[in-house]
Amino acid sequence: MIKTKTDNSPNNRKMPGPQLVGMPRCPFCNVVDPLLERVWATDKPTERSDGSRSRYWGAYKCKTCGSVMSVAANYIGDWFDVEDVFPVPKQAHADIPEPARTFLQQAYDTLHAPDAAAVMSGSAVDAMLKKFDLANGSLYSRIDQALEQNILTKSMADWAHEVRLGSNRPRHADADNPHVKPDEARQSVEFAEALGQFLFVLTARIQRGIDAARAAEAG
């Protein structure tokens, strides 16, 4: 359960406390058990005009990456129970087949360790390509094969060659700069995520739409 202790505001109203606890990972850098400090909070439920239940809101900063997330919470006495967190921590989509889905999730979970995130991103891409029987040669050569077979678009293939997938890449500069920078790791993870969406998630969504349309027509 994600929660925060109740704090008293200067006007004796209640507000979410100075530290958020129970958040397993930061939704930005994915560090485990992040230290999340309050930067702002309401001292009463926000007003609504649609008749729905009002909630308290707070904004909390990750001590590791400095990013700020917002939370919606309910007052339950000594604690505020957090119902929603924005942004939502990343989860690899269920339509991405195994083991690519697990590798992609591990890439999300290791963004705070850039070298590991790049390796997991490369493993995710490798597993995705193998689903199309592209198993021989280097990862980058198989991306070119995917382009030749119209599995990938030219822009997707070009993007792939611009990011670091795995611990090494076919560029001379890597001999002098072997470690992956945080921005490079994020780009690698973003590419692996986009590839999964392109190859599997969108395809599955389209098929579900077709099946639903046919079922509606038949019924």
mmCIF file of C-alpha atoms in Angstrom:
data_model
loop_
_atom_site.group_PDB
_atom_site.id
_atom_site.type_symbol
_atom_site.label_atom_id
_atom_site.label_comp_id
_atom_site.label_asym_id
_atom_site.label_seq_id
_atom_site.Cartn_x
_atom_site.Cartn_y
_atom_site.Cartn_z
ATOM 1 C CA MET A 1 0.000 0.000 0.000
ATOM 2 C CA ILE A 2 1.288 3.454 -0.942
ATOM 3 C CA LYS A 3 0.553 5.981 1.789
ATOM 4 C CA THR A 4 1.754 9.036 3.657
ATOM 5 C CA LYS A 5 1.254 10.194 7.228
ATOM 6 C CA THR A 6 -1.218 12.973 7.958
ATOM 7 C CA ASP A 7 0.314 16.409 8.409
ATOM 8 C CA ASN A 8 -1.306 19.497 9.932
ATOM 9 C CA SER A 9 -1.311 22.612 7.781
ATOM 10 C CA PRO A 10 -0.841 26.059 9.392
ATOM 11 C CA ASN A 11 -4.617 26.628 9.362
ATOM 12 C CA ASN A 12 -5.216 23.341 11.227
ATOM 13 C CA ARG A 13 -6.385 21.464 8.156
ATOM 14 C CA LYS A 14 -5.063 18.022 7.274
ATOM 15 C CA MET A 15 -2.740 17.439 4.327
ATOM 16 C CA PRO A 16 -0.624 14.587 2.890
ATOM 17 C CA GLY A 17 2.601 14.187 4.847
ATOM 18 C CA PRO A 18 6.199 15.134 4.024
ATOM 19 C CA GLN A 19 7.236 11.682 2.761
ATOM 20 C CA LEU A 20 5.537 9.087 0.564
ATOM 21 C CA VAL A 21 6.111 5.469 1.598
ATOM 22 C CA GLY A 22 5.362 2.122 0.007
ATOM 23 C CA MET A 23 6.184 3.138 -3.575
ATOM 24 C CA PRO A 24 8.145 0.145 -4.940
ATOM 25 C CA ARG A 25 9.932 2.120 -7.678
ATOM 26 C CA CYS A 26 10.201 5.659 -8.946
ATOM 27 C CA PRO A 27 8.069 5.887 -12.115
ATOM 28 C CA PHE A 28 10.778 8.008 -13.742
ATOM 29 C CA CYS A 29 14.157 6.441 -12.877
ATOM 30 C CA ASN A 30 12.837 3.108 -11.530
ATOM 31 C CA VAL A 31 15.133 3.146 -8.516
ATOM 32 C CA VAL A 32 13.932 0.647 -5.903
ATOM 33 C CA ASP A 33 12.308 2.003 -2.700
ATOM 34 C CA PRO A 34 12.758 5.663 -3.684
ATOM 35 C CA LEU A 35 12.934 8.445 -1.124
ATOM 36 C CA LEU A 36 9.965 10.634 -2.081
ATOM 37 C CA GLU A 37 9.715 14.057 -0.450
ATOM 38 C CA ARG A 38 6.694 16.356 -0.594
ATOM 39 C CA VAL A 39 7.031 19.549 -2.608
ATOM 40 C CA TRP A 40 3.340 20.529 -2.522
ATOM 41 C CA ALA A 41 -0.008 19.275 -1.195
ATOM 42 C CA THR A 42 -3.599 20.398 -0.751
ATOM 43 C CA ASP A 43 -4.874 20.968 2.787
ATOM 44 C CA LYS A 44 -8.408 19.925 1.877
ATOM 45 C CA PRO A 45 -10.083 17.797 -0.803
ATOM 46 C CA THR A 46 -10.230 19.553 -4.161
ATOM 47 C CA GLU A 47 -13.647 20.777 -5.210
ATOM 48 C CA ARG A 48 -15.458 18.980 -8.019
ATOM 49 C CA SER A 49 -18.478 20.024 -10.079
ATOM 50 C CA ASP A 50 -19.349 16.575 -11.451
ATOM 51 C CA GLY A 51 -20.581 15.118 -8.177
ATOM 52 C CA SER A 52 -17.766 12.575 -7.867
ATOM 53 C CA ARG A 53 -15.848 12.010 -4.645
ATOM 54 C CA SER A 54 -13.226 14.642 -3.879
ATOM 55 C CA ARG A 55 -9.670 13.662 -2.981
ATOM 56 C CA TYR A 56 -6.524 15.214 -1.574
ATOM 57 C CA TRP A 57 -3.577 15.781 -3.903
ATOM 58 C CA GLY A 58 0.155 15.921 -3.392
ATOM 59 C CA ALA A 59 3.344 16.224 -5.404
ATOM 60 C CA TYR A 60 6.461 14.277 -4.387
ATOM 61 C CA LYS A 61 10.049 14.545 -5.622
ATOM 62 C CA CYS A 62 12.320 11.533 -6.082
ATOM 63 C CA LYS A 63 15.544 12.143 -4.173
ATOM 64 C CA THR A 64 17.492 10.130 -6.746
ATOM 65 C CA CYS A 65 16.429 11.665 -10.080
ATOM 66 C CA GLY A 66 14.685 14.862 -8.937
ATOM 67 C CA SER A 67 11.526 14.072 -10.908
ATOM 68 C CA VAL A 68 8.136 14.994 -9.446
ATOM 69 C CA MET A 69 5.087 12.738 -9.402
ATOM 70 C CA SER A 70 1.551 13.599 -8.304
ATOM 71 C CA VAL A 71 -0.705 11.449 -6.148
ATOM 72 C CA ALA A 72 -4.400 11.388 -5.282
ATOM 73 C CA ALA A 73 -5.185 10.234 -1.745
ATOM 74 C CA ASN A 74 -7.981 9.681 0.768
ATOM 75 C CA TYR A 75 -7.809 10.768 4.389
ATOM 76 C CA ILE A 76 -8.114 7.777 6.737
ATOM 77 C CA GLY A 77 -7.040 9.230 10.074
ATOM 78 C CA ASP A 78 -3.344 9.143 10.875
ATOM 79 C CA TRP A 79 -2.559 8.242 7.266
ATOM 80 C CA PHE A 80 -3.516 9.172 3.736
ATOM 81 C CA ASP A 81 -4.149 6.171 1.501
ATOM 82 C CA VAL A 82 -2.848 6.850 -2.030
ATOM 83 C CA GLU A 83 -5.277 5.679 -4.734
ATOM 84 C CA ASP A 84 -3.562 6.939 -7.898
ATOM 85 C CA VAL A 85 -0.045 7.893 -8.918
ATOM 86 C CA PHE A 86 0.853 9.933 -11.988
ATOM 87 C CA PRO A 87 2.721 8.943 -14.054
ATOM 88 C CA VAL A 88 1.885 5.278 -13.651
ATOM 89 C CA PRO A 89 5.032 3.112 -13.249
ATOM 90 C CA LYS A 90 5.859 1.412 -16.524
ATOM 91 C CA GLN A 91 4.703 -2.138 -17.169
ATOM 92 C CA ALA A 92 5.608 -4.127 -20.278
ATOM 93 C CA HIS A 93 2.438 -4.694 -22.285
ATOM 94 C CA ALA A 94 0.799 -8.113 -22.002
ATOM 95 C CA ASP A 95 0.607 -8.428 -25.805
ATOM 96 C CA ILE A 96 4.400 -8.569 -26.060
ATOM 97 C CA PRO A 97 5.370 -12.271 -26.048
ATOM 98 C CA GLU A 98 7.785 -13.865 -23.634
ATOM 99 C CA PRO A 99 10.694 -13.659 -23.086
ATOM 100 C CA ALA A 100 10.712 -10.219 -24.737
ATOM 101 C CA ARG A 101 8.151 -8.895 -22.243
ATOM 102 C CA THR A 102 10.284 -9.877 -19.250
ATOM 103 C CA PHE A 103 13.427 -8.378 -20.806
ATOM 104 C CA LEU A 104 11.570 -5.127 -21.515
ATOM 105 C CA GLN A 105 10.271 -4.990 -17.938
ATOM 106 C CA GLN A 106 13.823 -5.502 -16.691
ATOM 107 C CA ALA A 107 14.926 -2.642 -18.951
ATOM 108 C CA TYR A 108 12.324 -0.406 -17.280
ATOM 109 C CA ASP A 109 13.406 -1.585 -13.843
ATOM 110 C CA THR A 110 17.120 -0.897 -14.421
ATOM 111 C CA LEU A 111 16.938 2.614 -15.887
ATOM 112 C CA HIS A 112 18.809 3.824 -12.813
ATOM 113 C CA ALA A 113 21.695 1.568 -13.979
ATOM 114 C CA PRO A 114 22.237 2.653 -17.629
ATOM 115 C CA ASP A 115 24.559 -0.188 -18.691
ATOM 116 C CA ALA A 116 22.076 -2.784 -17.444
ATOM 117 C CA ALA A 117 19.132 -1.001 -19.074
ATOM 118 C CA ALA A 118 20.892 -1.008 -22.448
ATOM 119 C CA VAL A 119 21.665 -4.714 -22.116
ATOM 120 C CA MET A 120 18.063 -5.552 -21.228
ATOM 121 C CA SER A 121 16.793 -3.374 -24.087
ATOM 122 C CA GLY A 122 19.035 -5.272 -26.486
ATOM 123 C CA SER A 123 17.818 -8.578 -25.084
ATOM 124 C CA ALA A 124 14.201 -7.474 -25.555
ATOM 125 C CA VAL A 125 14.822 -6.467 -29.176
ATOM 126 C CA ASP A 126 16.721 -9.706 -29.796
ATOM 127 C CA ALA A 127 13.800 -11.767 -28.453
ATOM 128 C CA MET A 128 11.305 -9.808 -30.566
ATOM 129 C CA LEU A 129 13.274 -10.409 -33.753
ATOM 130 C CA LYS A 130 13.546 -14.111 -32.978
ATOM 131 C CA LYS A 131 9.744 -14.292 -33.047
ATOM 132 C CA PHE A 132 10.131 -13.565 -36.771
ATOM 133 C CA ASP A 133 12.826 -16.248 -37.211
ATOM 134 C CA LEU A 134 15.620 -13.666 -37.324
ATOM 135 C CA ALA A 135 18.142 -15.417 -35.117
ATOM 136 C CA ASN A 136 21.475 -15.381 -36.983
ATOM 137 C CA GLY A 137 24.060 -12.623 -37.069
ATOM 138 C CA SER A 138 24.528 -9.565 -34.901
ATOM 139 C CA LEU A 139 21.564 -7.696 -33.511
ATOM 140 C CA TYR A 140 22.112 -4.774 -35.856
ATOM 141 C CA SER A 141 22.479 -7.026 -38.908
ATOM 142 C CA ARG A 142 19.187 -8.719 -38.034
ATOM 143 C CA ILE A 143 17.534 -5.319 -37.792
ATOM 144 C CA ASP A 144 18.678 -4.758 -41.383
ATOM 145 C CA GLN A 145 17.232 -8.146 -42.313
ATOM 146 C CA ALA A 146 13.934 -7.126 -40.715
ATOM 147 C CA LEU A 147 13.938 -4.007 -42.884
ATOM 148 C CA GLU A 148 14.616 -6.057 -46.025
ATOM 149 C CA GLN A 149 11.709 -8.364 -45.166
ATOM 150 C CA ASN A 150 9.379 -5.380 -44.535
ATOM 151 C CA ILE A 151 8.995 -6.331 -40.875
ATOM 152 C CA LEU A 152 10.366 -2.916 -39.909
ATOM 153 C CA THR A 153 9.995 0.443 -41.589
ATOM 154 C CA LYS A 154 13.049 2.394 -42.730
ATOM 155 C CA SER A 155 12.575 4.902 -39.919
ATOM 156 C CA MET A 156 12.428 2.140 -37.287
ATOM 157 C CA ALA A 157 15.620 0.571 -38.653
ATOM 158 C CA ASP A 158 17.358 3.961 -38.732
ATOM 159 C CA TRP A 159 16.289 4.612 -35.146
ATOM 160 C CA ALA A 160 17.639 1.212 -34.084
ATOM 161 C CA HIS A 161 21.074 2.064 -35.476
ATOM 162 C CA GLU A 162 21.148 5.294 -33.486
ATOM 163 C CA VAL A 163 20.655 3.734 -30.047
ATOM 164 C CA ARG A 164 22.812 1.496 -27.888
ATOM 165 C CA LEU A 165 21.277 -1.947 -27.655
ATOM 166 C CA GLY A 166 23.317 -4.202 -25.431
ATOM 167 C CA SER A 167 26.744 -3.654 -23.927
ATOM 168 C CA ASN A 168 28.438 -2.957 -27.272
ATOM 169 C CA ARG A 169 27.572 -1.480 -30.636
ATOM 170 C CA PRO A 170 29.422 -1.316 -33.977
ATOM 171 C CA ARG A 171 30.947 2.118 -33.435
ATOM 172 C CA HIS A 172 34.601 2.958 -32.849
ATOM 173 C CA ALA A 173 33.690 5.541 -30.200
ATOM 174 C CA ASP A 174 32.595 2.771 -27.849
ATOM 175 C CA ALA A 175 36.205 1.686 -27.346
ATOM 176 C CA ASP A 176 36.872 4.987 -25.560
ATOM 177 C CA ASN A 177 33.393 5.310 -23.996
ATOM 178 C CA PRO A 178 32.294 1.808 -22.990
ATOM 179 C CA HIS A 179 29.625 2.858 -20.519
ATOM 180 C CA VAL A 180 26.115 3.875 -21.469
ATOM 181 C CA LYS A 181 24.992 7.355 -20.474
ATOM 182 C CA PRO A 182 21.598 7.820 -18.773
ATOM 183 C CA ASP A 183 20.140 9.564 -21.840
ATOM 184 C CA GLU A 184 21.389 6.756 -24.077
ATOM 185 C CA ALA A 185 19.808 4.179 -21.789
ATOM 186 C CA ARG A 186 16.455 5.973 -21.913
ATOM 187 C CA GLN A 187 16.644 6.089 -25.715
ATOM 188 C CA SER A 188 17.400 2.363 -25.837
ATOM 189 C CA VAL A 189 14.460 1.541 -23.594
ATOM 190 C CA GLU A 190 12.176 3.842 -25.597
ATOM 191 C CA PHE A 191 13.174 2.083 -28.811
ATOM 192 C CA ALA A 192 12.579 -1.393 -27.368
ATOM 193 C CA GLU A 193 9.194 -0.247 -26.046
ATOM 194 C CA ALA A 194 8.228 1.298 -29.395
ATOM 195 C CA LEU A 195 9.332 -1.830 -31.259
ATOM 196 C CA GLY A 196 7.141 -3.984 -29.030
ATOM 197 C CA GLN A 197 4.217 -1.670 -29.651
ATOM 198 C CA PHE A 198 4.830 -1.699 -33.400
ATOM 199 C CA LEU A 199 5.365 -5.446 -33.838
ATOM 200 C CA PHE A 200 2.933 -6.907 -31.318
ATOM 201 C CA VAL A 201 0.691 -4.525 -29.388
ATOM 202 C CA LEU A 202 -0.713 -2.633 -32.371
ATOM 203 C CA THR A 203 -1.170 -5.853 -34.348
ATOM 204 C CA ALA A 204 -3.054 -7.491 -31.466
ATOM 205 C CA ARG A 205 -5.202 -4.405 -30.966
ATOM 206 C CA ILE A 206 -6.149 -4.321 -34.640
ATOM 207 C CA GLN A 207 -7.043 -8.014 -34.573
ATOM 208 C CA ARG A 208 -9.225 -7.534 -31.498
ATOM 209 C CA GLY A 209 -10.958 -4.665 -33.264
ATOM 210 C CA ILE A 210 -11.617 -6.801 -36.331
ATOM 211 C CA ASP A 211 -12.926 -9.663 -34.186
ATOM 212 C CA ALA A 212 -15.186 -7.303 -32.236
ATOM 213 C CA ALA A 213 -16.582 -5.768 -35.440
ATOM 214 C CA ARG A 214 -17.300 -9.211 -36.891
ATOM 215 C CA ALA A 215 -18.942 -10.363 -33.669
ATOM 216 C CA ALA A 216 -21.124 -7.237 -33.587
ATOM 217 C CA GLU A 217 -22.137 -7.769 -37.214
ATOM 218 C CA ALA A 218 -22.930 -11.440 -36.628
ATOM 219 C CA GLY A 219 -24.922 -10.711 -33.495
#
